Each structure stands twice: as C-alpha cells, then as structure tokens.
CSV table of C-alpha atoms and ligand atoms in Angstrom, one decimal:
chain,number,residue,atom,x,y,z
A,979,LEU,CA,-28.5,-1.2,-47.2
A,980,SER,CA,-26.6,0.8,-49.8
A,981,LYS,CA,-23.9,-1.9,-49.9
A,982,MET,CA,-26.5,-4.5,-50.8
A,983,LYS,CA,-27.9,-2.4,-53.5
A,984,LEU,CA,-24.5,-1.9,-55.1
A,985,LEU,CA,-23.7,-5.6,-55.2
A,986,TRP,CA,-27.0,-6.3,-56.8
A,987,THR,CA,-26.5,-3.6,-59.5
A,988,LEU,CA,-23.1,-4.9,-60.4
A,989,LEU,CA,-24.4,-8.4,-60.8
A,990,THR,CA,-27.0,-7.4,-63.2
A,991,LEU,CA,-24.5,-5.4,-65.2
A,992,SER,CA,-22.0,-8.1,-65.4
A,993,LEU,CA,-24.6,-10.5,-66.9
A,994,LEU,CA,-25.3,-7.9,-69.5
A,995,ALA,CA,-21.7,-7.6,-70.4
A,996,GLU,CA,-21.3,-11.4,-70.9
A,997,GLU,CA,-24.1,-11.2,-73.6
A,998,MET,CA,-22.3,-8.3,-75.3
A,999,LEU,CA,-19.0,-10.1,-75.4
A,1000,LEU,CA,-20.6,-13.2,-76.9
A,1001,VAL,CA,-21.3,-11.2,-80.0
A,1002,ARG,CA,-17.8,-9.9,-80.3
A,1003,GLY,CA,-16.0,-13.3,-80.5
A,1004,PRO,CA,-13.0,-14.6,-78.6
A,1005,ARG,CA,-12.1,-12.7,-75.5
A,1006,THR,CA,-8.8,-11.4,-74.5
A,1007,ARG,CA,-7.1,-12.0,-71.2
A,1008,ARG,CA,-7.9,-8.5,-70.3
A,1009,GLU,CA,-11.5,-9.0,-70.9
A,1010,LEU,CA,-11.5,-12.1,-68.8
A,1011,ALA,CA,-9.7,-10.5,-65.9
A,1012,PRO,CA,-11.9,-9.8,-62.9
A,1013,GLY,CA,-13.0,-6.2,-62.5
A,1014,LEU,CA,-11.2,-4.3,-59.9
A,1015,HIS,CA,-13.9,-2.4,-58.2
A,1016,GLU,CA,-16.8,-4.8,-57.4
A,1017,ARG,CA,-16.4,-4.0,-53.7
A,1018,GLY,CA,-15.8,-0.3,-54.1
A,1019,ILE,CA,-12.7,1.5,-55.1
A,1020,ARG,CA,-9.7,0.9,-52.9
A,1021,ASP,CA,-7.1,3.6,-52.4
A,1022,ALA,CA,-9.4,6.1,-53.9
A,1023,GLY,CA,-7.0,9.0,-53.0
A,1024,GLY,CA,-4.0,7.3,-54.7
A,1025,SER,CA,-2.4,8.8,-57.8
A,1026,TYR,CA,-2.1,6.3,-60.7
A,1027,CYS,CA,-3.1,7.6,-64.1
A,1028,GLU,CA,-2.0,11.0,-62.9
A,1029,ARG,CA,1.4,9.9,-61.6
A,1030,SER,CA,2.3,8.3,-65.0
A,1031,ASP,CA,0.4,11.0,-66.8
A,1032,ALA,CA,-1.4,8.4,-68.8
A,1033,CYS,CA,-4.9,8.9,-70.2
A,1034,CYS,CA,-4.9,6.8,-73.3
A,1035,PRO,CA,-7.7,7.4,-75.9
A,1036,ASP,CA,-9.6,4.3,-77.0
A,1037,ARG,CA,-8.5,0.9,-76.2
A,1038,ASP,CA,-4.8,0.4,-75.2
A,1039,ASP,CA,-4.0,-2.8,-73.4
A,1040,VAL,CA,-0.6,-1.7,-72.4
A,1041,CYS,CA,-1.8,1.6,-70.9
A,1042,THR,CA,-1.4,0.2,-67.4
A,1043,VAL,CA,0.0,1.3,-64.0
A,1044,PRO,CA,0.9,-1.0,-61.0
A,1045,TYR,CA,-2.0,-1.0,-58.6
A,1046,LEU,CA,-1.7,-2.7,-55.2
A,1047,ASP,CA,-0.8,-6.3,-56.1
A,1048,THR,CA,-2.1,-6.1,-59.7
A,1049,ILE,CA,-2.4,-3.5,-62.5
A,1050,CYS,CA,-5.0,-1.0,-63.5
A,1051,TYR,CA,-5.8,0.8,-66.8
A,1052,CYS,CA,-6.0,4.4,-67.8
A,1053,ASP,CA,-7.5,3.9,-71.3
A,1054,LEU,CA,-11.1,4.6,-72.2
A,1055,PHE,CA,-11.9,0.9,-72.6
A,1056,CYS,CA,-11.4,0.4,-68.9
A,1057,ASN,CA,-14.7,2.4,-68.4
A,1058,ARG,CA,-16.8,-0.6,-69.1
A,1059,THR,CA,-19.2,-2.4,-67.0
A,1060,VAL,CA,-16.6,-4.6,-65.3
A,1061,SER,CA,-14.2,-1.8,-64.7
A,1062,ASP,CA,-10.5,-2.2,-64.4
A,1063,CYS,CA,-9.8,1.5,-64.4
A,1064,CYS,CA,-7.2,3.0,-62.0
A,1065,PRO,CA,-8.9,4.6,-59.0
A,1066,ASP,CA,-8.1,8.1,-60.2
A,1067,PHE,CA,-9.2,7.4,-63.9
A,1068,TRP,CA,-12.6,9.1,-63.6
A,1069,GLU,CA,-11.4,12.1,-61.8
A,1070,TYR,CA,-8.2,12.6,-63.6
A,1071,CYS,CA,-9.0,11.4,-67.1
A,1072,LEU,CA,-12.7,12.1,-67.4
A,1073,GLY,CA,-13.1,14.9,-64.8
A,1074,ILE,CA,-16.1,13.1,-63.2
A,1075,PRO,CA,-16.6,11.4,-59.8
A,1076,PRO,CA,-16.0,7.6,-59.9
A,1077,PRO,CA,-19.2,5.6,-60.6
A,1078,PHE,CA,-18.6,3.1,-57.8
A,1079,ALA,CA,-18.6,3.4,-54.1
A,1080,VAL,CA,-15.3,4.4,-52.6
A,1081,HIS,CA,-14.1,1.8,-50.2
A,1082,GLN,CA,-13.4,3.6,-47.0
A,1083,GLY,CA,-11.3,1.1,-45.1
A,1084,CYS,CA,-8.2,1.6,-43.0
A,1085,VAL,CA,-4.7,0.5,-43.7
A,1086,ARG,CA,-2.4,-1.1,-41.2
A,1087,GLY,CA,0.9,-2.9,-41.8
A,1088,GLY,CA,0.2,-2.8,-45.6
A,1089,ASN,CA,-3.2,-4.5,-45.2
A,1090,GLU,CA,-6.6,-3.0,-45.6
A,1091,TYR,CA,-9.4,-3.3,-43.1
A,1092,PRO,CA,-13.1,-2.5,-43.5
A,1093,VAL,CA,-14.9,0.2,-41.5
A,1094,GLY,CA,-15.6,-1.2,-38.0
A,1095,ALA,CA,-12.5,-3.4,-37.9
A,1096,THR,CA,-10.7,-3.3,-34.6
A,1097,HIS,CA,-7.2,-4.0,-33.3
A,1098,ARG,CA,-5.5,-3.5,-29.9
A,1099,GLU,CA,-2.6,-1.2,-29.4
A,1100,ASN,CA,-1.4,-2.3,-26.0
A,1101,CYS,CA,-4.3,-1.4,-23.7
A,1102,ASN,CA,-6.3,0.6,-26.2
A,1103,LEU,CA,-8.8,-0.6,-28.7
A,1104,CYS,CA,-8.6,1.0,-32.1
A,1105,THR,CA,-11.5,1.1,-34.5
A,1106,CYS,CA,-11.5,1.8,-38.2
A,1107,THR,CA,-13.8,4.8,-38.8
A,1108,GLY,CA,-15.6,5.8,-42.0
A,1109,SER,CA,-13.0,8.4,-42.7
A,1110,GLY,CA,-10.3,5.7,-43.1
A,1111,GLN,CA,-8.6,6.5,-39.8
A,1112,TRP,CA,-8.0,4.3,-36.8
A,1113,ASP,CA,-9.6,5.8,-33.8
A,1114,CYS,CA,-7.9,4.6,-30.7
A,1115,GLU,CA,-8.9,4.7,-27.0
A,1116,GLN,CA,-6.7,7.0,-25.0
A,1117,HIS,CA,-6.1,5.0,-21.8
A,1118,ALA,CA,-2.8,5.3,-20.0
A,1119,CYS,CA,-1.3,1.7,-20.2
A,1120,LEU,CA,0.4,-0.2,-17.5
A,1121,ILE,CA,3.4,-0.9,-19.7
A,1122,ASN,CA,4.6,2.1,-21.5
A,1123,GLY,CA,7.2,1.4,-24.2
A,1124,GLU,CA,8.4,5.0,-24.3
A,1125,MET,CA,8.9,5.1,-20.6
A,1126,ILE,CA,10.8,1.9,-20.6
A,1127,TYR,CA,13.1,3.3,-23.2
A,1128,ALA,CA,13.6,6.6,-21.4
A,1129,ILE,CA,14.3,4.9,-18.1
A,1130,ASN,CA,16.8,2.5,-19.6
A,1131,ARG,CA,18.6,5.3,-21.4
A,1132,GLY,CA,18.7,7.7,-18.5
A,1133,ASN,CA,20.5,7.4,-15.2
A,1134,TYR,CA,17.6,6.6,-12.8
A,1135,GLY,CA,19.3,3.9,-10.8
A,1136,TRP,CA,17.2,1.1,-12.1
A,1137,ARG,CA,16.2,-0.7,-15.2
A,1138,ALA,CA,12.7,-1.1,-16.6
A,1139,SER,CA,11.2,-4.0,-18.5
A,1140,ASN,CA,8.2,-5.1,-20.4
A,1141,TYR,CA,6.1,-7.7,-18.6
A,1142,SER,CA,3.9,-9.7,-20.9
A,1143,HIS,CA,1.3,-10.4,-18.2
A,1144,PHE,CA,1.0,-6.6,-17.7
A,1145,TRP,CA,1.0,-5.8,-21.4
A,1146,GLY,CA,-2.5,-4.8,-22.6
A,1147,MET,CA,-3.7,-3.7,-19.1
A,1148,THR,CA,-4.6,-0.1,-18.5
A,1149,LEU,CA,-2.8,1.7,-15.7
A,1150,ASP,CA,-6.2,2.0,-14.0
A,1151,GLU,CA,-6.6,-1.8,-14.1
A,1152,GLY,CA,-3.1,-2.2,-12.7
A,1153,ILE,CA,-4.0,0.0,-9.8
A,1154,ARG,CA,-7.3,-1.7,-9.3
A,1155,TYR,CA,-6.2,-5.3,-9.5
A,1156,ARG,CA,-2.5,-5.4,-8.6
A,1157,LEU,CA,-2.2,-3.3,-5.5
A,1158,GLY,CA,-4.9,-3.4,-2.8
A,1159,THR,CA,-3.6,-1.9,0.4
A,1160,MET,CA,-5.6,1.0,1.7
A,1161,LYS,CA,-3.9,3.5,3.9
A,1162,PRO,CA,-4.7,2.8,7.5
A,1163,PRO,CA,-6.7,5.5,9.3
A,1164,ILE,CA,-5.0,8.4,11.0
A,1165,THR,CA,-5.4,6.7,14.5
A,1166,VAL,CA,-3.4,3.7,13.2
A,1167,MET,CA,-0.9,5.8,11.3
A,1168,ASN,CA,-0.2,7.8,14.5
A,1169,MET,CA,0.4,4.6,16.5
A,1170,ASN,CA,3.3,5.1,18.9
A,1171,GLU,CA,6.6,4.0,17.5
A,1172,LEU,CA,8.5,1.3,19.2
A,1173,HIS,CA,12.1,2.2,19.5
A,1174,MET,CA,15.0,-0.1,19.3
A,1175,SER,CA,17.7,0.4,21.9
A,1176,MET,CA,20.7,1.6,19.9
A,1177,ASP,CA,24.0,3.2,20.6
A,1178,THR,CA,24.1,6.5,18.8
A,1179,ASN,CA,27.2,5.5,16.9
A,1180,GLU,CA,26.2,1.9,16.4
A,1181,VAL,CA,27.6,0.7,13.0
A,1182,LEU,CA,25.4,-1.6,11.0
A,1183,PRO,CA,26.8,-4.0,8.4
A,1184,ARG,CA,26.7,-2.9,4.8
A,1185,TYR,CA,25.1,-6.1,3.8
A,1186,PHE,CA,22.6,-8.2,5.5
A,1187,SER,CA,20.4,-11.1,4.2
A,1188,ALA,CA,17.6,-12.5,6.2
A,1189,ALA,CA,17.7,-15.7,4.1
A,1190,ASP,CA,21.3,-16.2,5.1
A,1191,LYS,CA,20.8,-15.6,8.8
A,1192,TRP,CA,17.6,-17.7,9.0
A,1193,PRO,CA,18.0,-20.5,6.4
A,1194,GLY,CA,14.8,-22.3,5.6
A,1195,MET,CA,12.7,-19.8,7.5
A,1196,ILE,CA,12.3,-17.0,4.9
A,1197,HIS,CA,9.6,-17.7,2.4
A,1198,GLY,CA,9.7,-16.8,-1.3
A,1199,PRO,CA,7.7,-14.0,-2.8
A,1200,LEU,CA,4.0,-14.7,-3.4
A,1201,ASP,CA,1.9,-14.0,-6.4
A,1202,GLN,CA,-1.4,-12.2,-5.9
A,1203,GLY,CA,-2.4,-12.5,-9.6
A,1204,ASN,CA,-5.0,-10.0,-10.6
A,1205,CYS,CA,-6.3,-9.7,-7.1
A,1206,ALA,CA,-5.9,-6.4,-5.3
A,1207,GLY,CA,-5.2,-8.2,-2.0
A,1208,SER,CA,-1.6,-7.1,-1.3
A,1209,TRP,CA,-2.8,-6.3,2.2
A,1210,ALA,CA,-3.4,-10.1,2.8
A,1211,PHE,CA,-0.4,-11.3,0.9
A,1212,SER,CA,2.2,-9.1,2.6
A,1213,THR,CA,0.7,-9.8,6.0
A,1214,ALA,CA,0.7,-13.5,5.5
A,1215,ALA,CA,4.3,-13.3,4.2
A,1216,VAL,CA,5.7,-11.4,7.1
A,1217,ALA,CA,3.8,-13.5,9.6
A,1218,SER,CA,5.1,-16.7,8.0
A,1219,ASP,CA,8.7,-15.6,8.2
A,1220,ARG,CA,8.4,-14.3,11.7
A,1221,ILE,CA,6.6,-17.3,13.2
A,1222,SER,CA,9.4,-19.4,11.6
A,1223,ILE,CA,12.1,-17.2,13.1
A,1224,HIS,CA,10.5,-16.9,16.5
A,1225,SER,CA,9.9,-20.6,16.9
A,1226,ARG,CA,13.5,-21.1,15.8
A,1227,GLY,CA,12.4,-23.2,12.9
A,1228,HIS,CA,10.2,-25.5,14.8
A,1229,MET,CA,7.3,-24.2,12.8
A,1230,THR,CA,7.8,-22.9,9.3
A,1231,PRO,CA,4.3,-22.4,8.0
A,1232,ALA,CA,3.6,-20.6,4.7
A,1233,LEU,CA,0.4,-18.9,5.8
A,1234,SER,CA,-2.7,-18.6,3.7
A,1235,PRO,CA,-3.5,-15.2,2.1
A,1236,GLN,CA,-6.8,-16.7,1.0
A,1237,ASN,CA,-7.8,-17.3,4.6
A,1238,LEU,CA,-7.5,-13.5,5.1
A,1239,LEU,CA,-9.1,-12.6,1.8
A,1240,SER,CA,-12.2,-14.7,2.4
A,1241,CYS,CA,-12.6,-14.6,6.2
A,1242,ASP,CA,-11.2,-11.2,7.4
A,1243,THR,CA,-14.2,-9.4,6.0
A,1244,ARG,CA,-14.8,-6.8,8.7
A,1245,ASN,CA,-14.2,-3.5,6.8
A,1246,GLN,CA,-12.1,-5.4,4.4
A,1247,ARG,CA,-12.8,-6.0,0.7
A,1248,GLY,CA,-10.9,-9.1,-0.3
A,1249,CYS,CA,-9.5,-8.7,-3.8
A,1250,SER,CA,-10.8,-5.2,-4.0
A,1251,GLY,CA,-8.5,-3.9,-1.2
A,1252,GLY,CA,-8.0,-4.0,2.5
A,1253,ARG,CA,-6.0,-2.7,5.4
A,1254,ILE,CA,-3.1,-4.2,7.1
A,1255,ASP,CA,-4.2,-3.2,10.6
A,1256,GLY,CA,-7.3,-5.2,10.0
A,1257,ALA,CA,-5.3,-8.2,8.8
A,1258,TRP,CA,-3.1,-8.1,11.9
A,1259,TRP,CA,-6.1,-7.9,14.1
A,1260,PHE,CA,-7.4,-11.0,12.4
A,1261,LEU,CA,-4.1,-12.9,12.7
A,1262,ARG,CA,-4.1,-12.2,16.4
A,1263,ARG,CA,-7.7,-12.8,17.3
A,1264,ARG,CA,-8.7,-15.5,14.8
A,1265,GLY,CA,-5.5,-16.9,13.3
A,1266,VAL,CA,-5.0,-18.4,9.9
A,1267,VAL,CA,-4.1,-21.8,8.5
A,1268,THR,CA,-1.4,-22.6,6.0
A,1269,ASP,CA,-1.6,-21.8,2.3
A,1270,GLU,CA,-1.5,-25.5,1.6
A,1271,CYS,CA,-4.6,-26.0,3.7
A,1272,TYR,CA,-6.4,-23.0,2.3
A,1273,PRO,CA,-4.9,-22.3,-1.2
A,1274,PHE,CA,-5.2,-19.1,-3.2
A,1275,THR,CA,-8.2,-19.3,-5.5
A,1276,SER,CA,-9.5,-15.7,-5.8
A,1277,GLN,CA,-9.1,-13.7,-8.9
A,1278,GLN,CA,-9.7,-10.3,-10.3
A,1279,GLN,CA,-12.6,-8.4,-8.9
A,1280,ASP,CA,-13.3,-11.2,-6.4
A,1281,SER,CA,-14.4,-9.3,-3.4
A,1282,VAL,CA,-16.1,-10.4,-0.3
A,1283,PRO,CA,-19.1,-10.9,0.2
A,1284,VAL,CA,-19.6,-11.3,-3.6
A,1285,GLY,CA,-16.4,-13.4,-3.7
A,1286,ARG,CA,-15.5,-16.7,-2.1
A,1287,PRO,CA,-17.2,-17.4,1.2
A,1288,CYS,CA,-15.1,-18.1,4.2
A,1289,MET,CA,-14.2,-21.8,4.5
A,1290,MET,CA,-12.2,-21.8,7.7
A,1291,HIS,CA,-13.3,-21.1,11.2
A,1292,SER,CA,-11.7,-21.3,14.6
A,1293,ARG,CA,-12.6,-21.4,18.3
A,1294,SER,CA,-10.8,-20.4,21.4
A,1295,THR,CA,-9.1,-23.1,23.4
A,1296,GLY,CA,-8.2,-20.7,26.3
A,1297,ARG,CA,-5.4,-18.3,26.9
A,1298,GLY,CA,-5.9,-16.7,23.5
A,1299,LYS,CA,-5.1,-19.8,21.6
A,1300,ARG,CA,-7.4,-21.1,18.9
A,1301,GLN,CA,-8.1,-24.2,17.0
A,1302,ALA,CA,-9.8,-24.8,13.6
A,1303,THR,CA,-13.4,-26.0,13.5
A,1304,ALA,CA,-13.4,-26.8,9.8
A,1305,HIS,CA,-11.5,-29.1,7.5
A,1306,CYS,CA,-9.0,-27.7,5.1
A,1307,PRO,CA,-10.6,-26.4,1.9
A,1308,ASN,CA,-7.9,-28.4,0.2
A,1309,PRO,CA,-9.2,-32.0,0.6
A,1310,TYR,CA,-5.6,-33.4,0.3
A,1311,THR,CA,-4.4,-31.6,3.4
A,1312,HIS,CA,-5.4,-32.7,6.9
A,1313,SER,CA,-3.2,-30.4,8.9
A,1314,ASN,CA,-5.6,-27.5,9.7
A,1315,GLU,CA,-3.5,-25.9,12.5
A,1316,ILE,CA,-4.2,-22.3,13.3
A,1317,TYR,CA,-1.3,-19.9,13.5
A,1318,GLN,CA,-1.6,-16.6,15.3
A,1319,SER,CA,0.5,-13.5,16.0
A,1320,THR,CA,0.8,-11.1,18.9
A,1321,PRO,CA,-0.3,-7.5,18.3
A,1322,ALA,CA,1.7,-5.8,15.5
A,1323,TYR,CA,3.9,-2.9,16.6
A,1324,ARG,CA,5.0,0.1,14.6
A,1325,LEU,CA,8.7,0.8,14.1
A,1326,SER,CA,10.4,4.1,14.1
A,1327,SER,CA,11.0,5.5,10.6
A,1328,ASP,CA,14.7,5.8,11.4
A,1329,GLU,CA,16.5,3.8,8.8
A,1330,LYS,CA,19.0,2.4,11.3
A,1331,GLU,CA,16.3,1.2,13.7
A,1332,ILE,CA,14.4,-0.5,10.9
A,1333,MET,CA,17.6,-2.2,9.8
A,1334,LYS,CA,18.4,-3.3,13.3
A,1335,GLU,CA,14.8,-4.7,13.8
A,1336,LEU,CA,15.2,-6.6,10.5
A,1337,MET,CA,18.5,-8.1,11.6
A,1338,GLU,CA,17.3,-9.1,15.1
A,1339,ASN,CA,13.7,-10.1,14.5
A,1340,GLY,CA,13.2,-10.7,10.9
A,1341,PRO,CA,11.4,-9.2,7.9
A,1342,VAL,CA,9.2,-6.2,8.5
A,1343,GLN,CA,6.1,-5.0,6.6
A,1344,ALA,CA,6.0,-1.6,5.0
A,1345,ILE,CA,3.4,0.1,3.0
A,1346,MET,CA,4.5,2.0,-0.1
A,1347,GLU,CA,3.1,4.4,-2.5
A,1348,VAL,CA,3.3,3.0,-6.0
A,1349,HIS,CA,4.1,5.1,-9.0
A,1350,GLU,CA,3.2,3.9,-12.5
A,1351,ASP,CA,6.8,3.1,-13.4
A,1352,PHE,CA,7.0,0.6,-10.5
A,1353,PHE,CA,5.1,-1.9,-12.7
A,1354,MET,CA,8.0,-1.9,-15.1
A,1355,TYR,CA,10.7,-2.4,-12.6
A,1356,LYS,CA,13.3,-4.9,-13.6
A,1357,ARG,CA,16.4,-4.4,-11.4
A,1358,ALA,CA,18.2,-1.8,-9.5
A,1359,ALA,CA,21.6,-0.4,-10.5
A,1360,ALA,CA,24.5,-1.3,-8.2
A,1361,PHE,CA,23.6,1.0,-5.3
A,1362,THR,CA,25.3,0.7,-2.0
A,1363,THR,CA,22.4,1.8,0.1
A,1364,VAL,CA,19.5,-0.3,-0.8
A,1365,CYS,CA,17.0,-2.5,1.0
A,1366,THR,CA,15.6,-5.6,-0.6
A,1367,ALA,CA,11.8,-6.0,-0.4
A,1368,ALA,CA,9.6,-8.8,-1.6
A,1369,ASN,CA,6.6,-7.9,-3.7
A,1370,SER,CA,3.7,-10.2,-4.4
A,1371,TRP,CA,3.6,-10.2,-8.2
A,1372,GLY,CA,5.3,-13.5,-8.7
A,1373,LYS,CA,8.9,-14.5,-9.5
A,1374,ASP,CA,8.8,-13.2,-13.1
A,1375,TRP,CA,8.6,-9.7,-11.9
A,1376,GLY,CA,11.6,-7.7,-10.8
A,1377,GLU,CA,14.6,-9.6,-9.4
A,1378,ASP,CA,13.0,-13.0,-8.8
A,1379,GLY,CA,10.0,-11.3,-7.3
A,1380,TYR,CA,12.0,-8.9,-5.1
A,1381,PHE,CA,12.9,-5.2,-5.6
A,1382,ARG,CA,15.6,-3.0,-4.2
A,1383,ILE,CA,14.8,0.4,-3.0
A,1384,ALA,CA,17.1,3.3,-1.9
A,1385,ARG,CA,17.6,3.3,1.8
A,1386,GLY,CA,17.2,6.2,4.2
A,1387,THR,CA,15.6,8.6,1.7
A,1388,ASN,CA,12.0,7.6,2.4
A,1389,GLU,CA,11.7,6.7,-1.2
A,1390,CYS,CA,8.0,6.3,-2.0
A,1391,GLU,CA,7.3,6.9,1.7
A,1392,ILE,CA,8.3,3.3,2.4
A,1393,GLU,CA,9.7,4.3,5.8
A,1394,THR,CA,6.7,6.2,7.1
A,1395,PHE,CA,4.8,3.1,8.3
A,1396,VAL,CA,6.8,0.0,9.1
A,1397,VAL,CA,5.4,-2.8,11.1
A,1398,GLY,CA,6.8,-5.7,13.0
A,1399,VAL,CA,5.0,-8.5,14.8
A,1400,TRP,CA,5.8,-11.5,17.0
A,1401,GLY,CA,4.5,-15.0,16.2
A,1402,ARG,CA,2.4,-16.5,18.9
A,1403,VAL,CA,4.8,-19.3,19.8
A,1404,SER,CA,4.5,-21.2,23.1
A,1405,MET,CA,6.9,-23.6,24.7
A,1406,GLU,CA,4.5,-26.4,23.7
A,1407,ASP,CA,4.9,-25.4,20.1
A,1408,MET,CA,8.7,-25.6,20.4
A,1409,HIS,CA,8.4,-29.2,21.6
A,1410,HIS,CA,5.6,-30.8,19.7
A,1411,ARG,CA,5.8,-29.6,16.2
A,1412,LYS,CA,8.1,-30.5,13.4
B,1273,NAG,C1,-17.7,6.2,-68.1
B,1273,NAG,O1,-18.5,5.9,-67.0
B,1273,NAG,C2,-19.4,6.9,-66.5
B,1273,NAG,C3,-20.1,6.5,-65.3
B,1273,NAG,O2,-20.6,5.3,-65.5
B,1273,NAG,C4,-20.4,7.3,-67.6
B,1273,NAG,O3,-21.2,8.4,-67.2
B,1273,NAG,C5,-19.6,7.7,-68.9
B,1273,NAG,O4,-20.5,7.9,-69.9
B,1273,NAG,C6,-18.6,6.6,-69.3
B,1273,NAG,N1,-17.8,7.0,-70.3
B,1273,NAG,C7,-17.6,6.3,-71.4
B,1273,NAG,C8,-16.7,6.9,-72.4
B,1273,NAG,O5,-18.0,5.2,-71.6
B,1274,NAG,C1,5.8,-6.1,-24.7
B,1274,NAG,O1,5.4,-7.5,-24.7
B,1274,NAG,C2,4.3,-7.8,-25.5
B,1274,NAG,C3,3.9,-9.2,-25.3
B,1274,NAG,O2,4.9,-10.0,-24.8
B,1274,NAG,C4,4.6,-7.4,-27.0
B,1274,NAG,O3,3.5,-7.7,-27.8
B,1274,NAG,C5,4.9,-5.9,-27.0
B,1274,NAG,O4,5.2,-5.5,-28.3
B,1274,NAG,C6,6.0,-5.6,-26.1
B,1274,NAG,N1,6.1,-4.1,-26.0
B,1274,NAG,C7,7.3,-3.4,-25.9
B,1274,NAG,C8,7.1,-1.9,-25.9
B,1274,NAG,O5,8.3,-3.9,-25.9
C-alpha cells in the first residue's frame, strides 16, 4: 500500500514541476534528465557527497559524483521535485533524513534485487529480506563444493566430483530417493554363513574380472533414477548375471527391477525402499520377467500401492517352475518368460571366501552403509586391494557406473552381509533357449 501511495505522490509532483519549468524557458540537459529516485533511493548507505566532500551551495551542474551506472548531484538544486541528489545528500549535506523511500533490495553479482526475490544456492533457496540481506535455507546439500575440494586435495585414496544431476538436491533427498535398501531384520542378518572350501594358504589372484571370465554374461550397471529402489535394482542385477553364468550363457536375461518394484509389495515399499531378503523370496517364489518386457517407469516417491500397479503375474507349472499369465507391459515385446532363482545364501564375511565365491559363481550382492561423500565419488586412487562394485546410479556416476572399495577392511560394512544365489536353470533351459 505505501508503495502505491509513493508512486502517486511523485506523479503529481512531476506534473507540477513541468508547469514551473515552462515559465523558466529552455531546459538544460540536467533538467531533462530523469530523476534518480522515483522507485526509492538505491544504495542508501553508500557514501557519495561525503566521499568527495562535496556539498555545493546553489546550483552547480558539475557538482557530481559517479553513482551506479550514472551520476548524482550534491548541489542544492538537486533537491527539487524530480530529485537527482546523491543518496547521502540529505543526510550529509542537509542533516535530514531523505524524503523518499529507501529502496531495500539485495545485491548479488553486481545486480540489485527487490525484497522477496529468490535465487538458489545449490540445494538452498535464498530470499531477499527487508533488511537487504539474502536469507538462505540451511539444508546440507548432496553435492558439497568444499568437501570435493578437501577430498581432492587430501590423500583419501579416491577422487570426488560434482555431478550435475545431484546438484541442487539436499542430502536428505539423496538419502530418500537414491538409496532404498533397508537393513534386513536380525533373523535374516544372523542367517548362517555358507563357507567355501578353501585351503588355509590358498593364494588368490591379484586381479580378477568377472566380465573377462564370463564374456557376454555380466550386465552393465543400472540406473535407478530418483527412485529409492536399490533393493530391486541390485537384486535384479545380481540375478541376471548369475542366471547367465549358471546357464553357461544359454540364457542371458537382463531382469526387470520394475517387476520387483511394482509386484513385490509384501512389506516392500517400491521406490520408497525395500529389503533384499524380500526381493530374493519373490525371485524364488514368483519370478520376474526381463527388463525389456517390463521396463523401468517408476520415479521419485513412487511407492506401492500409491505407485504403479503390478502388471505381471505368474502361475505354477509344477516342480516350482512358473509361467507368466500376463502380456508384457511393453507392447513391443512378446517374450514374457519368467526367470527364477533358488534361495539366496549368505557368504562368510571373510574377504578370501567372498573373493573365491565371486570367481567361481559370479557377482555377489552386498549391502553397504552410504556416507554423504559417496554421492561425490569419482574414482579410486591406484590401490592394490580393491574390489569393484556396480552401483545403480547410471554410467555417468563413478567409474562408468562402478566404484572400487578397499578390500578386507570391511569399509562401510560392505562385508557384513554378502549374498549369493543360484539361478533356477534346468536341463530343459540349457537346450531350448537361445
Ligand atoms: C529539500 O527537501 C526536503 C524534503 O523534501 C525539504 O524539507 C527541504 O525544505 C528542501 N530543501 C530545499 C533547500 O529545497
Ligand atoms: C556443479 O555443477 C553445477 C551444474 O552442473 C554447477 O552449477 C555448479 O556450480 C557446480 N558446483 C561446483 C562446486 O563445482
């Protein structure tokens, strides 16, 4: 309301001024110049007349000081209706408060913004307050520039990077949308460990690559997007590789995380999180189709039952085997074969046993505690004892979607709960498919 009133007052005054000037004859450039303060005095705290110690008595058209992108005056003639006085003229030269409203905007990058203006600083919204200050939210951000700098300068064994698809997200959002595996209950965590038969002094190779040993059977890293469904993605990924390996390449399905997200709903919450033990139960008892048949469509906050309804069903055909009773959600794919696994088994947390399992039976699944710096992971330094793991944040993240982690130190508790599984592969499968 006060702003409206001010505008109206100025308009009236400027009309009056025009009349007065008509009487005086030709007008000077100065008189024609627009007033400086129609919308309030900018940079009210700035020092102009004071800095140049200039308060000129009477009219003096050269009594000027640079002011923002123009000039302002410090002579008494400036105190007219269309004022071109410097902001500190009234206070410094006349000793009175300025007659116009003081514009209380905020400055950013050399520009001024009105009260209420906003801008984002990474994950925080900043608002220009009446006191001329930017008031910013104080969330911890997923990408932290200072942390990247500190990690890359220090000797932490890995390099950090800024990911533009994480930029602007809060740490809380990262945790809510980018992870999504809930710790299994104690009964599952205490599952007996299956031990590999190993000689006590068995020497394992320094380097091993599953993709080299099983060419064409190891699937690339997946991308869960902003869906906290890592429980479904990692289970689908490990099952895909293992079914391919155990069928000796006769079947190489890339299994559907969406099938798990939408259909494995018992105690699971889709893109809001789930448990791997539930996912393995589903893979054994119900089975899933390929990703091509049932593509990934869920996004952020999509949780069952609010999220996508289940579009794939299967029925038993005897001896534990199942077949689909629905068409593929993807209308261009006809092959709706159901893939299943045997019960998952827990491995020992001994590094050598995990390594041996990996070399003999294929990729394993591990659950890992994630610390905030993990989101900024770019690549590991040249360690000798690392294990490569696939994440499900797409190929832009880390080392083509993979990350390397120190081996044998239970870094991030990755060795506490490691799981393997067998694909359900029959002789029939070995002959008929592919
Ligand atoms: C200057 O402006 C102020 C506020 O409008 C007014 O009170 C004062 O009389 C003016 N001074 C002169 C010299 O015109
Ligand atoms: C990170 O990337 C975003 C967008 O790509 C950019 O705007 C931002 O300035 C970058 N931040 C740092 C700390 O490098």
